[in-house]
Amino acid sequence: MSILKIKINPDSGLRRKSQDLDKQDLRHDGFQELIGDMAETMIAKDGIGLAAPQVGENIRLIVVNTKDGVLPMINPVISSKSLAKEWDEEGCLSVPNTFGQVKRHKKIRCKFISAEGEAKRIEAKGLLARVIQHEIDHLDGILFIDKAKDIHEAHEL
Ligand code: NI
């Protein structure tokens, strides 16, 4: 496995709408390796989520860190969401040293395909719901700074 290079804003690849994957794509040798590399890259960079366009692949694949470990999600779609939203601080590996407040749905249900090609559903709330919404935005070429208020740089300790 290897650590992948992360695309940094501004980059046209970060602004493109990514393509859905089909079952055949999952069987490709390079695909499982990409999932492993994305997981390793996310952990190495202290991220809690990473989307394929951030590593130069415009495909609908994200990895998110959950309490049970790294969860790869293929073709993720939000199937329902709470009316309630909340503001919280976000950052992004593609927008270094930048943070801002973003309003997200508190709770979501999401359909996706697992790395093994199985149809799955997840219900997420709080931070995990936020991370999934942030990563799915990446698949549509949206960065958190497009939605954030109070954008500020990190302060050195
Ligand atoms: Ni991000």
Tab-separated table of C-alpha atoms and ligand atoms in Angstrom:
chain	number	residue	atom	x	y	z
A	1	MET	CA	0.000	0.000	0.000
A	2	SER	CA	1.121	3.522	-0.507
A	3	ILE	CA	0.342	7.052	0.541
A	4	LEU	CA	-1.314	8.941	-2.298
A	5	LYS	CA	-0.721	12.544	-3.271
A	6	ILE	CA	-3.634	14.767	-2.324
A	7	LYS	CA	-4.961	17.347	-4.775
A	8	ILE	CA	-4.922	20.809	-3.286
A	9	ASN	CA	-7.476	23.526	-4.046
A	10	PRO	CA	-7.563	25.102	-6.626
A	11	ASP	CA	-7.491	22.048	-8.897
A	12	SER	CA	-9.932	21.373	-11.720
A	13	GLY	CA	-10.230	17.686	-10.712
A	14	LEU	CA	-11.695	18.751	-7.362
A	15	ARG	CA	-14.447	20.614	-9.222
A	16	ARG	CA	-15.541	17.844	-11.567
A	17	LYS	CA	-18.626	15.666	-11.030
A	18	SER	CA	-17.410	12.104	-10.461
A	19	GLN	CA	-18.742	9.054	-12.262
A	20	ASP	CA	-20.703	6.160	-10.781
A	21	LEU	CA	-18.910	2.810	-10.593
A	22	ASP	CA	-20.309	-0.483	-11.846
A	23	LYS	CA	-19.765	-3.987	-10.494
A	24	GLN	CA	-17.039	-4.756	-13.038
A	25	ASP	CA	-14.974	-1.816	-11.832
A	26	LEU	CA	-14.853	-3.400	-8.361
A	27	ARG	CA	-13.194	-6.541	-9.707
A	28	HIS	CA	-10.370	-4.562	-11.245
A	29	ASP	CA	-7.076	-5.311	-9.457
A	30	GLY	CA	-6.247	-1.661	-9.098
A	31	PHE	CA	-9.578	-0.869	-7.500
A	32	GLN	CA	-9.148	-2.767	-4.226
A	33	GLU	CA	-5.628	-1.381	-4.078
A	34	LEU	CA	-6.989	2.153	-4.495
A	35	ILE	CA	-9.369	1.608	-1.564
A	36	GLY	CA	-6.472	0.387	0.597
A	37	ASP	CA	-4.284	3.288	-0.456
A	38	MET	CA	-7.037	5.824	0.228
A	39	ALA	CA	-7.595	4.340	3.693
A	40	GLU	CA	-3.889	4.443	4.426
A	41	THR	CA	-3.580	8.001	3.105
A	42	MET	CA	-6.543	9.217	5.179
A	43	ILE	CA	-5.088	7.737	8.357
A	44	ALA	CA	-1.545	8.947	7.646
A	45	LYS	CA	-2.847	12.513	7.140
A	46	ASP	CA	-5.129	12.387	10.219
A	47	GLY	CA	-8.227	12.741	8.075
A	48	ILE	CA	-11.627	11.321	9.017
A	49	GLY	CA	-12.784	10.969	5.432
A	50	LEU	CA	-11.356	11.027	1.931
A	51	ALA	CA	-12.992	11.100	-1.492
A	52	ALA	CA	-11.469	9.631	-4.660
A	53	PRO	CA	-11.323	12.965	-6.552
A	54	GLN	CA	-8.976	14.203	-3.821
A	55	VAL	CA	-6.433	11.638	-5.029
A	56	GLY	CA	-7.044	12.313	-8.710
A	57	GLU	CA	-9.737	9.704	-9.424
A	58	ASN	CA	-13.069	11.133	-10.556
A	59	ILE	CA	-15.110	8.141	-9.444
A	60	ARG	CA	-17.827	7.861	-6.779
A	61	LEU	CA	-15.791	6.290	-3.997
A	62	ILE	CA	-15.225	7.627	-0.498
A	63	VAL	CA	-13.624	6.231	2.639
A	64	VAL	CA	-14.762	7.349	6.090
A	65	ASN	CA	-13.394	6.616	9.513
A	66	THR	CA	-15.975	5.044	11.824
A	67	LYS	CA	-15.705	3.645	15.327
A	68	ASP	CA	-15.492	0.209	13.700
A	69	GLY	CA	-12.655	1.183	11.365
A	70	VAL	CA	-12.380	2.488	7.838
A	71	LEU	CA	-15.572	2.152	5.803
A	72	PRO	CA	-15.280	2.326	2.001
A	73	MET	CA	-18.494	3.509	0.328
A	74	ILE	CA	-19.060	3.137	-3.403
A	75	ASN	CA	-21.755	5.167	-5.211
A	76	PRO	CA	-23.004	6.604	-1.894
A	77	VAL	CA	-26.443	8.243	-2.059
A	78	ILE	CA	-28.238	9.981	0.783
A	79	SER	CA	-31.686	8.383	0.847
A	80	SER	CA	-33.142	10.406	3.704
A	81	LYS	CA	-32.069	13.154	6.005
A	82	SER	CA	-33.276	14.832	9.159
A	83	LEU	CA	-34.908	18.221	8.848
A	84	ALA	CA	-32.713	19.278	11.731
A	85	LYS	CA	-29.363	20.717	10.779
A	86	GLU	CA	-26.435	21.840	12.847
A	87	TRP	CA	-23.384	24.023	12.411
A	88	ASP	CA	-19.933	22.699	13.210
A	89	GLU	CA	-16.348	23.283	12.213
A	90	GLU	CA	-14.925	21.489	9.199
A	91	GLY	CA	-11.612	21.258	7.462
A	92	CYS	CA	-10.402	19.341	4.423
A	93	LEU	CA	-7.128	17.732	3.375
A	94	SER	CA	-7.523	19.468	-0.015
A	95	VAL	CA	-7.886	22.896	1.624
A	96	PRO	CA	-4.964	22.930	4.062
A	97	ASN	CA	-4.900	25.072	7.198
A	98	THR	CA	-8.422	26.313	6.597
A	99	PHE	CA	-11.478	25.795	8.769
A	100	GLY	CA	-15.021	27.064	8.776
A	101	GLN	CA	-18.504	26.490	10.117
A	102	VAL	CA	-20.744	24.365	7.875
A	103	LYS	CA	-24.430	23.568	8.368
A	104	ARG	CA	-25.233	19.882	7.785
A	105	HIS	CA	-28.142	17.530	8.368
A	106	LYS	CA	-27.832	16.012	11.835
A	107	LYS	CA	-28.923	12.555	10.745
A	108	ILE	CA	-28.839	10.817	7.388
A	109	ARG	CA	-29.510	7.439	5.869
A	110	CYS	CA	-27.215	6.487	3.059
A	111	LYS	CA	-27.222	3.698	0.477
A	112	PHE	CA	-23.924	2.513	-0.963
A	113	ILE	CA	-22.063	-0.478	-2.372
A	114	SER	CA	-19.417	-2.138	-0.204
A	115	ALA	CA	-15.903	-2.926	-1.429
A	116	GLU	CA	-17.180	-6.509	-1.943
A	117	GLY	CA	-19.975	-5.292	-4.186
A	118	GLU	CA	-22.874	-5.699	-1.755
A	119	ALA	CA	-25.699	-3.193	-1.465
A	120	LYS	CA	-25.592	-1.636	2.010
A	121	ARG	CA	-27.329	1.006	4.079
A	122	ILE	CA	-26.063	3.030	6.957
A	123	GLU	CA	-27.736	5.387	9.379
A	124	ALA	CA	-25.388	8.053	10.645
A	125	LYS	CA	-25.656	10.990	12.996
A	126	GLY	CA	-23.397	13.684	14.344
A	127	LEU	CA	-19.799	13.626	13.150
A	128	LEU	CA	-20.156	10.560	10.916
A	129	ALA	CA	-23.222	12.066	9.206
A	130	ARG	CA	-21.217	15.265	8.698
A	131	VAL	CA	-18.211	13.444	7.242
A	132	ILE	CA	-20.363	11.469	4.789
A	133	GLN	CA	-22.107	14.670	3.615
A	134	HIS	CA	-18.735	16.411	3.217
A	135	GLU	CA	-17.268	13.503	1.220
A	136	ILE	CA	-20.317	13.115	-1.039
A	137	ASP	CA	-20.025	16.840	-1.801
A	138	HIS	CA	-16.507	16.114	-3.107
A	139	LEU	CA	-18.041	13.661	-5.606
A	140	ASP	CA	-20.123	16.537	-6.941
A	141	GLY	CA	-17.207	18.952	-7.145
A	142	ILE	CA	-18.250	20.857	-4.025
A	143	LEU	CA	-15.763	21.942	-1.344
A	144	PHE	CA	-16.735	22.865	2.206
A	145	ILE	CA	-15.450	26.414	1.668
A	146	ASP	CA	-18.309	26.888	-0.827
A	147	LYS	CA	-20.766	26.521	2.063
A	148	ALA	CA	-18.789	27.644	5.087
A	149	LYS	CA	-19.015	30.781	7.175
A	150	ASP	CA	-16.388	32.186	9.509
A	151	ILE	CA	-13.612	30.749	7.340
A	152	HIS	CA	-10.307	31.063	9.138
A	153	GLU	CA	-6.793	29.710	9.096
A	154	ALA	CA	-5.533	27.343	11.713
A	155	HIS	CA	-3.709	29.057	14.513
A	156	GLU	CA	-0.274	27.780	15.354
A	157	LEU	CA	0.117	26.666	18.932
B	1	NI	NI	-12.658	17.255	2.145
